[in-house]
């Protein structure tokens, strides 16, 4: 789909030939003398339209308007949040039959962030899953004009919005694909396809190489499946070689049956979404490829299925992770942390500035935070604050969760260095404590997206979160590097949470 940025006010928007014109009407809407402005002023006066986000008024062949369909949409304060909310309310408009060309007019001088939000909202509304449902009516929308009074001022937001939209769409698409259409090998092929973009490279390892690396925890999860595991390594090189990279690690369980500790049948289909962390890493790389910011980023995806089988790992089995730490697999359904811990050990070889893992890790996080905010755990306060701020700026929200050492109590095992579960209380925190045992003193953060990566029920589908949060964060890091080129690592906050014991030296 093509986006264009154009100089428009309400009067000019009325003359735009298109199938759908959307005019966002903010609190401080000032009517000009043109017919459409007068119409809006009248609708506001009669209370047929309110400027609040979530309110809209649809018109057909309105006088003086070239577009067939006209939607007046309340945009409140007109900031990014209000625009996001306003356009979320009219999402179906972008897939309506016959809507090929659309114009969205922000009649005030919107911020770059608001323009970015508008672009993302249109792209989001347009997306239709069709891979295994080819008769689903795909959107016909091919060209969207975003109109503001002064386009120059918002160009950056316009570009960022498009890049994030591409990343979110990629993440949603891979998240939505059924597990038989999104195997570890297929995910690896999707990652390799990203390497056609400038400055993106991709390397894929199979079971033999992963075994050579000593990733006993990852291998244990993959054992029960006939699908071979893949370890995907993406690299984006936008800065000098010497600049320490930021590492993203995405949980890539392409289907989670629970393994021998098998899950109940109800809603098990949703465990095809257990690779949404991986999909979000692919999405972020798509955005990076588009924007080419001056940073280095590494993306790591341990991908496999978690299946029950005669060869599958059993409760009580002890495996040796790449770090050398042994793990008692008390519950084979706590598999995400097993694949992630080896990827976290592996990431040390890149000598990163920081590492962030993204995972649909625990049902407990869904109970704690629902579908509104992702769980954010950070060993380093500057890193935690940076991610939290990126969430607020992008509308892809997170919430800080604790990492007190006491939460690690339950992970003790009489038969190994660690057990892989820590009991029912604070399940998302004990999962994070498990991961923390593999990062040493590297600034590390963990996003538990179990509640936010997809929606269940009638509107079942992947959300593409947290592509927007992570992309915003990386762009902010790039900007910080540009300002202080020597600063390699984020400053440690005074209140940084206590760290767990260091992992053993890597073999
Ligand atoms: N992929 C699941 C987490 C999950 C469950 C996400 C439901 C979204 C909805 C993860 O692998 C898992 O099964 N976690 C277990 C951990 C438990 C055995 C300690 C869980 O949350 O029940
Ligand atoms: Mn599981
Ligand atoms: Zn899982």
PDB file of C-alpha atoms in Angstrom, residues 46-227:
ATOM      1  CA  UNK A  46     -26.231  20.062  16.771  1.00  0.00           C
ATOM      2  CA  UNK A  47     -24.231  17.434  18.736  1.00  0.00           C
ATOM      3  CA  UNK A  48     -24.581  14.988  15.824  1.00  0.00           C
ATOM      4  CA  UNK A  49     -20.798  14.908  15.992  1.00  0.00           C
ATOM      5  CA  UNK A  50     -18.625  15.170  19.069  1.00  0.00           C
ATOM      6  CA  UNK A  51     -14.918  15.944  18.985  1.00  0.00           C
ATOM      7  CA  UNK A  52     -14.194  13.116  21.451  1.00  0.00           C
ATOM      8  CA  UNK A  53     -12.141  10.134  20.226  1.00  0.00           C
ATOM      9  CA  UNK A  54     -14.488   7.195  19.628  1.00  0.00           C
ATOM     10  CA  UNK A  55     -17.251   9.412  18.193  1.00  0.00           C
ATOM     11  CA  UNK A  56     -17.864   9.642  14.459  1.00  0.00           C
ATOM     12  CA  UNK A  57     -20.424  10.614  11.879  1.00  0.00           C
ATOM     13  CA  UNK A  58     -20.705   8.957   8.452  1.00  0.00           C
ATOM     14  CA  UNK A  59     -22.020  10.838   5.421  1.00  0.00           C
ATOM     15  CA  UNK A  60     -22.601   9.830   1.814  1.00  0.00           C
ATOM     16  CA  UNK A  61     -22.183  12.156  -1.150  1.00  0.00           C
ATOM     17  CA  UNK A  62     -22.037  15.202   1.088  1.00  0.00           C
ATOM     18  CA  UNK A  63     -22.460  18.507  -0.786  1.00  0.00           C
ATOM     19  CA  UNK A  64     -19.194  20.093  -1.847  1.00  0.00           C
ATOM     20  CA  UNK A  65     -17.189  16.933  -1.095  1.00  0.00           C
ATOM     21  CA  UNK A  66     -15.543  15.064  -3.964  1.00  0.00           C
ATOM     22  CA  UNK A  67     -15.230  11.800  -2.005  1.00  0.00           C
ATOM     23  CA  UNK A  68     -18.163   9.387  -2.127  1.00  0.00           C
ATOM     24  CA  UNK A  69     -17.914   8.501   1.531  1.00  0.00           C
ATOM     25  CA  UNK A  70     -17.093  10.969   4.255  1.00  0.00           C
ATOM     26  CA  UNK A  71     -16.307  10.127   7.852  1.00  0.00           C
ATOM     27  CA  UNK A  72     -16.023  12.875  10.443  1.00  0.00           C
ATOM     28  CA  UNK A  73     -14.101  11.501  13.381  1.00  0.00           C
ATOM     29  CA  UNK A  74     -13.646  13.062  16.807  1.00  0.00           C
ATOM     30  CA  UNK A  75      -9.943  13.439  17.649  1.00  0.00           C
ATOM     31  CA  UNK A  76     -10.060  15.174  21.050  1.00  0.00           C
ATOM     32  CA  UNK A  77      -6.773  16.848  21.936  1.00  0.00           C
ATOM     33  CA  UNK A  78      -5.297  15.701  18.598  1.00  0.00           C
ATOM     34  CA  UNK A  79      -2.215  14.140  20.206  1.00  0.00           C
ATOM     35  CA  UNK A  80      -0.905  10.719  19.155  1.00  0.00           C
ATOM     36  CA  UNK A  81      -2.966   8.899  21.748  1.00  0.00           C
ATOM     37  CA  UNK A  82      -6.200  10.595  20.717  1.00  0.00           C
ATOM     38  CA  UNK A  83      -5.529   9.969  17.010  1.00  0.00           C
ATOM     39  CA  UNK A  84      -4.802   6.304  17.722  1.00  0.00           C
ATOM     40  CA  UNK A  85      -8.023   5.942  19.675  1.00  0.00           C
ATOM     41  CA  UNK A  86     -10.031   7.888  17.104  1.00  0.00           C
ATOM     42  CA  UNK A  87      -8.859   5.796  14.156  1.00  0.00           C
ATOM     43  CA  UNK A  88      -9.142   2.490  16.034  1.00  0.00           C
ATOM     44  CA  UNK A  89     -12.890   3.187  16.174  1.00  0.00           C
ATOM     45  CA  UNK A  90     -13.243   3.251  12.377  1.00  0.00           C
ATOM     46  CA  UNK A  91     -10.844   0.392  11.490  1.00  0.00           C
ATOM     47  CA  UNK A  92     -13.415  -1.492   9.333  1.00  0.00           C
ATOM     48  CA  UNK A  93     -13.588   1.519   6.976  1.00  0.00           C
ATOM     49  CA  UNK A  94     -10.197   0.549   5.514  1.00  0.00           C
ATOM     50  CA  UNK A  95     -11.358  -2.860   4.352  1.00  0.00           C
ATOM     51  CA  UNK A  96     -14.757  -1.819   3.040  1.00  0.00           C
ATOM     52  CA  UNK A  97     -15.382  -3.081  -0.508  1.00  0.00           C
ATOM     53  CA  UNK A  98     -14.753  -0.432  -3.128  1.00  0.00           C
ATOM     54  CA  UNK A  99     -12.452   1.673  -0.973  1.00  0.00           C
ATOM     55  CA  UNK A 100      -9.265   1.894  -3.048  1.00  0.00           C
ATOM     56  CA  UNK A 101      -8.158   5.452  -2.483  1.00  0.00           C
ATOM     57  CA  UNK A 102      -8.532   7.168   0.847  1.00  0.00           C
ATOM     58  CA  UNK A 103      -7.597  10.517   2.333  1.00  0.00           C
ATOM     59  CA  UNK A 104      -7.087  11.167   6.033  1.00  0.00           C
ATOM     60  CA  UNK A 105      -7.052  14.834   6.914  1.00  0.00           C
ATOM     61  CA  UNK A 106      -5.577  16.058  10.192  1.00  0.00           C
ATOM     62  CA  UNK A 107      -6.807  19.606   9.911  1.00  0.00           C
ATOM     63  CA  UNK A 108      -4.583  21.022  12.658  1.00  0.00           C
ATOM     64  CA  UNK A 109      -0.768  21.062  12.678  1.00  0.00           C
ATOM     65  CA  UNK A 110      -0.431  17.577  14.128  1.00  0.00           C
ATOM     66  CA  UNK A 111       2.775  16.347  15.775  1.00  0.00           C
ATOM     67  CA  UNK A 112       5.024  13.826  13.965  1.00  0.00           C
ATOM     68  CA  UNK A 113       3.895  11.272  16.572  1.00  0.00           C
ATOM     69  CA  UNK A 114       0.234  11.862  15.734  1.00  0.00           C
ATOM     70  CA  UNK A 115       0.962  11.445  12.022  1.00  0.00           C
ATOM     71  CA  UNK A 116       2.892   8.249  12.770  1.00  0.00           C
ATOM     72  CA  UNK A 117      -0.089   6.990  14.780  1.00  0.00           C
ATOM     73  CA  UNK A 118      -2.453   7.814  11.899  1.00  0.00           C
ATOM     74  CA  UNK A 119      -0.367   5.887   9.365  1.00  0.00           C
ATOM     75  CA  UNK A 120      -0.134   2.876  11.684  1.00  0.00           C
ATOM     76  CA  UNK A 121      -3.862   2.932  12.418  1.00  0.00           C
ATOM     77  CA  UNK A 122      -4.802   2.847   8.718  1.00  0.00           C
ATOM     78  CA  UNK A 123      -2.340   0.029   7.980  1.00  0.00           C
ATOM     79  CA  UNK A 124      -3.571  -1.858  11.040  1.00  0.00           C
ATOM     80  CA  UNK A 125      -7.209  -1.530   9.975  1.00  0.00           C
ATOM     81  CA  UNK A 126      -6.441  -2.629   6.444  1.00  0.00           C
ATOM     82  CA  UNK A 127      -4.781  -5.927   7.354  1.00  0.00           C
ATOM     83  CA  UNK A 128      -6.736  -9.093   6.581  1.00  0.00           C
ATOM     84  CA  UNK A 129      -5.391 -12.609   7.100  1.00  0.00           C
ATOM     85  CA  UNK A 130      -5.748 -14.567   3.859  1.00  0.00           C
ATOM     86  CA  UNK A 131      -2.990 -17.217   3.659  1.00  0.00           C
ATOM     87  CA  UNK A 132      -5.243 -20.178   4.502  1.00  0.00           C
ATOM     88  CA  UNK A 133      -8.517 -18.356   3.808  1.00  0.00           C
ATOM     89  CA  UNK A 134      -8.021 -17.031   0.300  1.00  0.00           C
ATOM     90  CA  UNK A 135     -11.707 -16.195  -0.095  1.00  0.00           C
ATOM     91  CA  UNK A 136     -11.600 -13.746   2.788  1.00  0.00           C
ATOM     92  CA  UNK A 137     -12.219 -10.312   1.347  1.00  0.00           C
ATOM     93  CA  UNK A 138      -8.862  -8.609   1.303  1.00  0.00           C
ATOM     94  CA  UNK A 139      -8.810  -4.848   1.574  1.00  0.00           C
ATOM     95  CA  UNK A 140      -8.790  -3.051  -1.775  1.00  0.00           C
ATOM     96  CA  UNK A 141      -7.094  -0.003  -0.311  1.00  0.00           C
ATOM     97  CA  UNK A 142      -3.958   0.784  -2.325  1.00  0.00           C
ATOM     98  CA  UNK A 143      -3.344   4.482  -1.864  1.00  0.00           C
ATOM     99  CA  UNK A 144      -3.718   6.596   1.252  1.00  0.00           C
ATOM    100  CA  UNK A 145      -3.078  10.310   1.422  1.00  0.00           C
ATOM    101  CA  UNK A 146      -2.322  11.777   4.823  1.00  0.00           C
ATOM    102  CA  UNK A 147      -3.072  15.478   4.781  1.00  0.00           C
ATOM    103  CA  UNK A 148      -1.744  18.099   7.198  1.00  0.00           C
ATOM    104  CA  UNK A 149      -1.291  21.863   6.829  1.00  0.00           C
ATOM    105  CA  UNK A 150       2.559  21.664   6.997  1.00  0.00           C
ATOM    106  CA  UNK A 151       3.856  18.283   5.753  1.00  0.00           C
ATOM    107  CA  UNK A 152       7.560  19.190   6.155  1.00  0.00           C
ATOM    108  CA  UNK A 153       7.200  19.317   9.933  1.00  0.00           C
ATOM    109  CA  UNK A 154       5.908  15.768  10.240  1.00  0.00           C
ATOM    110  CA  UNK A 155       7.910  13.902   7.590  1.00  0.00           C
ATOM    111  CA  UNK A 156       9.883  11.959  10.199  1.00  0.00           C
ATOM    112  CA  UNK A 157       6.722  10.697  11.893  1.00  0.00           C
ATOM    113  CA  UNK A 158       5.270   9.803   8.513  1.00  0.00           C
ATOM    114  CA  UNK A 159       8.322   7.624   7.682  1.00  0.00           C
ATOM    115  CA  UNK A 160       8.508   6.026  11.134  1.00  0.00           C
ATOM    116  CA  UNK A 161       4.805   5.228  11.040  1.00  0.00           C
ATOM    117  CA  UNK A 162       5.137   3.432   7.711  1.00  0.00           C
ATOM    118  CA  UNK A 163       8.148   1.424   8.860  1.00  0.00           C
ATOM    119  CA  UNK A 164       6.443   0.353  12.076  1.00  0.00           C
ATOM    120  CA  UNK A 165       3.304  -0.515  10.118  1.00  0.00           C
ATOM    121  CA  UNK A 166       5.342  -2.832   7.873  1.00  0.00           C
ATOM    122  CA  UNK A 167       6.916  -4.460  10.933  1.00  0.00           C
ATOM    123  CA  UNK A 168       3.605  -4.877  12.733  1.00  0.00           C
ATOM    124  CA  UNK A 169       2.025  -6.402   9.644  1.00  0.00           C
ATOM    125  CA  UNK A 170       4.852  -8.920   9.288  1.00  0.00           C
ATOM    126  CA  UNK A 171       4.584  -9.842  12.973  1.00  0.00           C
ATOM    127  CA  UNK A 172       0.805 -10.231  12.776  1.00  0.00           C
ATOM    128  CA  UNK A 173       0.998 -12.338   9.641  1.00  0.00           C
ATOM    129  CA  UNK A 174       3.530 -14.806  11.098  1.00  0.00           C
ATOM    130  CA  UNK A 175       1.720 -14.841  14.418  1.00  0.00           C
ATOM    131  CA  UNK A 176      -1.563 -15.688  12.719  1.00  0.00           C
ATOM    132  CA  UNK A 177      -0.240 -18.455  10.493  1.00  0.00           C
ATOM    133  CA  UNK A 178      -1.259 -21.900  11.748  1.00  0.00           C
ATOM    134  CA  UNK A 179       1.597 -23.967  13.178  1.00  0.00           C
ATOM    135  CA  UNK A 180       1.653 -26.215  10.093  1.00  0.00           C
ATOM    136  CA  UNK A 181       2.202 -23.100   7.984  1.00  0.00           C
ATOM    137  CA  UNK A 182       4.726 -21.533  10.377  1.00  0.00           C
ATOM    138  CA  UNK A 183       7.215 -24.254  11.281  1.00  0.00           C
ATOM    139  CA  UNK A 184      10.686 -23.408  12.629  1.00  0.00           C
ATOM    140  CA  UNK A 185      12.073 -23.861   9.096  1.00  0.00           C
ATOM    141  CA  UNK A 186       9.442 -21.533   7.659  1.00  0.00           C
ATOM    142  CA  UNK A 187      10.244 -18.891  10.276  1.00  0.00           C
ATOM    143  CA  UNK A 188      13.897 -19.246   9.328  1.00  0.00           C
ATOM    144  CA  UNK A 189      12.995 -18.715   5.668  1.00  0.00           C
ATOM    145  CA  UNK A 190      11.069 -15.571   6.636  1.00  0.00           C
ATOM    146  CA  UNK A 191      14.145 -14.296   8.492  1.00  0.00           C
ATOM    147  CA  UNK A 192      16.366 -15.094   5.500  1.00  0.00           C
ATOM    148  CA  UNK A 193      14.005 -13.142   3.262  1.00  0.00           C
ATOM    149  CA  UNK A 194      14.685 -10.056   5.412  1.00  0.00           C
ATOM    150  CA  UNK A 195      18.359 -10.293   4.495  1.00  0.00           C
ATOM    151  CA  UNK A 196      17.540  -9.009   0.997  1.00  0.00           C
ATOM    152  CA  UNK A 197      17.346  -5.541   2.560  1.00  0.00           C
ATOM    153  CA  UNK A 198      20.510  -3.439   2.884  1.00  0.00           C
ATOM    154  CA  UNK A 199      22.517  -3.947   6.092  1.00  0.00           C
ATOM    155  CA  UNK A 200      20.516  -7.013   7.148  1.00  0.00           C
ATOM    156  CA  UNK A 201      22.188 -10.412   7.410  1.00  0.00           C
ATOM    157  CA  UNK A 202      20.798 -13.735   8.530  1.00  0.00           C
ATOM    158  CA  UNK A 203      22.354 -17.000   9.656  1.00  0.00           C
ATOM    159  CA  UNK A 204      20.361 -20.118  10.508  1.00  0.00           C
ATOM    160  CA  UNK A 205      21.571 -23.068  12.556  1.00  0.00           C
ATOM    161  CA  UNK A 206      20.051 -26.543  12.825  1.00  0.00           C
ATOM    162  CA  UNK A 207      20.144 -29.291  15.499  1.00  0.00           C
ATOM    163  CA  UNK A 208      23.762 -30.330  14.866  1.00  0.00           C
ATOM    164  CA  UNK A 209      25.185 -26.824  15.330  1.00  0.00           C
ATOM    165  CA  UNK A 210      22.968 -26.154  18.333  1.00  0.00           C
ATOM    166  CA  UNK A 211      24.198 -29.378  19.898  1.00  0.00           C
ATOM    167  CA  UNK A 212      27.807 -28.339  19.220  1.00  0.00           C
ATOM    168  CA  UNK A 213      27.100 -25.079  21.045  1.00  0.00           C
ATOM    169  CA  UNK A 214      25.929 -27.074  24.046  1.00  0.00           C
ATOM    170  CA  UNK A 215      22.405 -25.694  24.106  1.00  0.00           C
ATOM    171  CA  UNK A 216      21.043 -28.611  26.127  1.00  0.00           C
ATOM    172  CA  UNK A 217      17.959 -26.749  27.350  1.00  0.00           C
ATOM    173  CA  UNK A 218      16.838 -25.691  23.864  1.00  0.00           C
ATOM    174  CA  UNK A 219      17.547 -29.202  22.515  1.00  0.00           C
ATOM    175  CA  UNK A 220      15.476 -30.756  25.307  1.00  0.00           C
ATOM    176  CA  UNK A 221      12.378 -28.805  24.289  1.00  0.00           C
ATOM    177  CA  UNK A 222      12.788 -29.681  20.606  1.00  0.00           C
ATOM    178  CA  UNK A 223      13.313 -33.427  21.247  1.00  0.00           C
ATOM    179  CA  UNK A 224       9.628 -34.358  21.148  1.00  0.00           C
ATOM    180  CA  UNK A 225       8.953 -32.894  17.737  1.00  0.00           C
ATOM    181  CA  UNK A 226       9.419 -34.274  14.241  1.00  0.00           C
ATOM    182  CA  UNK A 227      10.042 -30.720  13.042  1.00  0.00           C
TER     183      UNK A 227
END
